[in-house]
Amino acid sequence: MIDPKLASAAETFTLQCVINKRPVSVDVPPAKRLLCILREDLHLTGTKRSCDIGRCGACMVLVDGKPVNSCLTMAYQCQGKNITTIEGLAADGALNRVQKCFLEEGGYQCGYCTPGMIVTVTALLNKNPEPSMAEIEEALSGNLCRCTGYGGIIRSVLKAAEQGGRRHESA
């Protein structure tokens, strides 16, 4: 066991990063998971907790524009990073096109996986505005939905891609 007096200086550090376009400074243990920081410390509960082992995608956030499982990301890995959660995708209270398409095309049922799906799809379309069906399936392979059967989700992605100004052809 470590002497508490010796460990006290190393128990927390000041995480400084940008979350949803706002600078954040919070004292946390270096190994605290980003998911817990978002939900418990910052009260951003749109990012969902589910499997805690990086298999379901419910906790997906963007770190420097790339989708990552926040349940596997430690606080020290976020230092100086730009993090976007589902709450950060809307601009001035207006949903982004992916969020709108999920609503319009029924890309959700219970809604639990929806934030992670939307974050993943937003990253996909930012990287590749004209994804093939294979690319869509690959991008979503880390996100599990237990309710919809994926039909509405795929329709939502296709519609969002089309609304991005380009026509999508299924592969």
Short mmCIF file of C-alpha atoms in Angstrom, two decimals:
data_model
loop_
_atom_site.label_atom_id
_atom_site.label_comp_id
_atom_site.label_asym_id
_atom_site.label_seq_id
_atom_site.Cartn_x
_atom_site.Cartn_y
_atom_site.Cartn_z
CA MET A 1 0.00 0.00 0.00
CA ILE A 2 1.23 3.48 -0.86
CA ASP A 3 1.63 5.98 1.96
CA PRO A 4 -1.25 8.49 1.46
CA LYS A 5 1.07 11.40 2.30
CA LEU A 6 3.43 10.42 -0.51
CA ALA A 7 0.68 9.70 -3.03
CA SER A 8 -1.41 12.82 -2.40
CA ALA A 9 0.54 14.98 -4.86
CA ALA A 10 0.06 12.46 -7.65
CA GLU A 11 -3.58 11.62 -6.98
CA THR A 12 -4.96 14.32 -9.25
CA PHE A 13 -3.82 16.60 -12.00
CA THR A 14 -5.43 19.52 -13.75
CA LEU A 15 -6.87 18.38 -17.04
CA GLN A 16 -6.94 21.25 -19.48
CA CYS A 17 -8.67 20.69 -22.77
CA VAL A 18 -11.46 22.06 -24.93
CA ILE A 19 -14.83 20.36 -24.70
CA ASN A 20 -17.58 21.41 -27.09
CA LYS A 21 -15.61 24.54 -28.05
CA ARG A 22 -15.22 25.66 -24.42
CA PRO A 23 -11.95 25.59 -22.46
CA VAL A 24 -12.16 23.20 -19.52
CA SER A 25 -9.91 22.91 -16.50
CA VAL A 26 -10.79 20.21 -13.98
CA ASP A 27 -8.82 18.40 -11.28
CA VAL A 28 -9.12 14.65 -11.76
CA PRO A 29 -7.11 11.49 -11.19
CA PRO A 30 -4.92 10.85 -14.27
CA ALA A 31 -6.51 7.44 -14.84
CA LYS A 32 -10.11 8.60 -14.53
CA ARG A 33 -12.00 7.71 -17.67
CA LEU A 34 -13.13 10.48 -20.00
CA LEU A 35 -16.65 9.03 -19.86
CA CYS A 36 -16.80 9.59 -16.09
CA ILE A 37 -15.36 13.10 -16.38
CA LEU A 38 -17.99 14.02 -18.96
CA ARG A 39 -20.93 12.53 -17.09
CA GLU A 40 -19.97 13.02 -13.42
CA ASP A 41 -17.75 16.10 -13.35
CA LEU A 42 -19.10 18.09 -16.29
CA HIS A 43 -22.71 16.79 -16.33
CA LEU A 44 -22.65 16.10 -20.09
CA THR A 45 -24.91 13.06 -19.91
CA GLY A 46 -25.61 12.69 -23.64
CA THR A 47 -22.57 10.42 -23.81
CA LYS A 48 -23.94 7.09 -22.58
CA ARG A 49 -22.37 4.48 -20.34
CA SER A 50 -22.98 0.90 -21.34
CA CYS A 51 -20.38 -1.84 -21.78
CA ASP A 52 -17.31 -0.10 -20.24
CA ILE A 53 -15.03 -2.19 -22.49
CA GLY A 54 -15.17 -0.31 -25.80
CA ARG A 55 -17.45 -2.71 -27.65
CA CYS A 56 -20.79 -0.93 -27.97
CA GLY A 57 -20.01 2.66 -29.04
CA ALA A 58 -22.63 4.25 -26.77
CA CYS A 59 -19.89 6.43 -25.23
CA MET A 60 -18.40 7.62 -28.53
CA VAL A 61 -17.00 11.16 -28.62
CA LEU A 62 -14.70 12.98 -31.01
CA VAL A 63 -11.14 13.62 -29.85
CA ASP A 64 -9.41 15.95 -32.28
CA GLY A 65 -12.10 15.02 -34.80
CA LYS A 66 -11.69 11.24 -34.52
CA PRO A 67 -14.29 8.96 -32.92
CA VAL A 68 -13.07 7.29 -29.72
CA ASN A 69 -14.69 5.27 -26.98
CA SER A 70 -14.65 7.56 -23.95
CA CYS A 71 -14.92 4.52 -21.65
CA LEU A 72 -11.39 3.51 -22.72
CA THR A 73 -9.84 6.99 -22.77
CA MET A 74 -8.02 8.12 -19.64
CA ALA A 75 -7.92 11.72 -18.42
CA TYR A 76 -4.19 12.08 -19.03
CA GLN A 77 -4.74 11.18 -22.71
CA CYS A 78 -7.06 14.18 -23.11
CA GLN A 79 -4.62 16.86 -22.00
CA GLY A 80 -4.65 19.65 -24.60
CA LYS A 81 -7.15 17.83 -26.84
CA ASN A 82 -10.29 19.13 -28.54
CA ILE A 83 -13.23 16.95 -27.49
CA THR A 84 -16.73 17.03 -28.96
CA THR A 85 -19.69 15.23 -27.40
CA ILE A 86 -23.21 14.83 -28.76
CA GLU A 87 -24.09 18.09 -26.96
CA GLY A 88 -21.41 19.90 -28.96
CA LEU A 89 -22.70 18.90 -32.39
CA ALA A 90 -25.66 21.26 -32.39
CA ALA A 91 -24.85 24.87 -33.29
CA ASP A 92 -26.76 27.72 -31.67
CA GLY A 93 -29.45 25.30 -30.53
CA ALA A 94 -30.00 23.90 -34.03
CA LEU A 95 -29.38 20.22 -34.70
CA ASN A 96 -26.70 19.34 -37.23
CA ARG A 97 -27.74 17.57 -40.43
CA VAL A 98 -26.90 14.09 -39.08
CA GLN A 99 -29.06 14.67 -36.00
CA LYS A 100 -31.92 15.92 -38.19
CA CYS A 101 -31.64 12.93 -40.52
CA PHE A 102 -31.73 10.48 -37.61
CA LEU A 103 -34.99 12.09 -36.50
CA GLU A 104 -36.48 12.21 -40.00
CA GLU A 105 -35.49 8.66 -41.01
CA GLY A 106 -36.18 6.86 -37.72
CA GLY A 107 -32.51 6.11 -37.04
CA TYR A 108 -33.30 5.40 -33.41
CA GLN A 109 -35.74 3.43 -31.34
CA CYS A 110 -34.96 3.52 -27.63
CA GLY A 111 -32.32 6.20 -28.32
CA TYR A 112 -29.61 4.83 -26.04
CA CYS A 113 -27.11 4.14 -28.83
CA THR A 114 -28.14 7.19 -30.85
CA PRO A 115 -25.63 9.73 -29.47
CA GLY A 116 -22.71 7.40 -30.23
CA MET A 117 -24.10 6.62 -33.68
CA ILE A 118 -24.54 10.30 -34.52
CA VAL A 119 -21.04 11.18 -33.32
CA THR A 120 -19.58 8.34 -35.41
CA VAL A 121 -21.55 9.28 -38.52
CA THR A 122 -20.60 12.95 -38.13
CA ALA A 123 -16.91 11.96 -38.06
CA LEU A 124 -17.40 9.69 -41.10
CA LEU A 125 -19.08 12.40 -43.18
CA ASN A 126 -16.51 15.00 -42.13
CA LYS A 127 -13.76 12.68 -43.36
CA ASN A 128 -15.60 11.26 -46.36
CA PRO A 129 -18.70 13.14 -47.58
CA GLU A 130 -19.50 10.40 -50.12
CA PRO A 131 -19.06 7.09 -48.30
CA SER A 132 -19.85 3.80 -49.97
CA MET A 133 -22.14 1.32 -48.23
CA ALA A 134 -19.06 -0.69 -47.22
CA GLU A 135 -17.49 2.44 -45.69
CA ILE A 136 -20.69 3.21 -43.78
CA GLU A 137 -20.86 -0.33 -42.44
CA GLU A 138 -17.18 -0.22 -41.46
CA ALA A 139 -17.57 3.13 -39.68
CA LEU A 140 -20.58 1.86 -37.73
CA SER A 141 -19.03 -1.52 -36.89
CA GLY A 142 -18.03 -0.24 -33.43
CA ASN A 143 -21.55 0.92 -32.59
CA LEU A 144 -24.17 -1.57 -31.48
CA CYS A 145 -27.91 -1.04 -31.64
CA ARG A 146 -30.10 -3.59 -29.93
CA CYS A 147 -33.42 -2.17 -31.13
CA THR A 148 -33.61 -0.89 -34.70
CA GLY A 149 -32.15 -3.51 -37.00
CA TYR A 150 -30.01 -0.75 -38.60
CA GLY A 151 -32.40 0.04 -41.49
CA GLY A 152 -33.29 3.47 -40.13
CA ILE A 153 -29.69 4.14 -39.19
CA ILE A 154 -28.44 3.39 -42.72
CA ARG A 155 -31.24 5.54 -44.23
CA SER A 156 -30.21 8.35 -41.89
CA VAL A 157 -26.56 8.15 -42.96
CA LEU A 158 -27.46 8.05 -46.66
CA LYS A 159 -29.78 11.04 -46.31
CA ALA A 160 -27.18 13.03 -44.37
CA ALA A 161 -24.58 12.25 -47.05
CA GLU A 162 -26.99 13.39 -49.78
CA GLN A 163 -27.78 16.58 -47.88
CA GLY A 164 -24.07 17.29 -47.69
CA GLY A 165 -24.34 18.39 -51.31
CA ARG A 166 -23.30 15.17 -52.97
CA ARG A 167 -25.23 12.18 -54.28
CA HIS A 168 -24.51 8.80 -52.70
CA GLU A 169 -24.46 5.57 -54.69
CA SER A 170 -24.81 2.35 -52.74
CA ALA A 171 -22.02 -0.10 -53.29
#
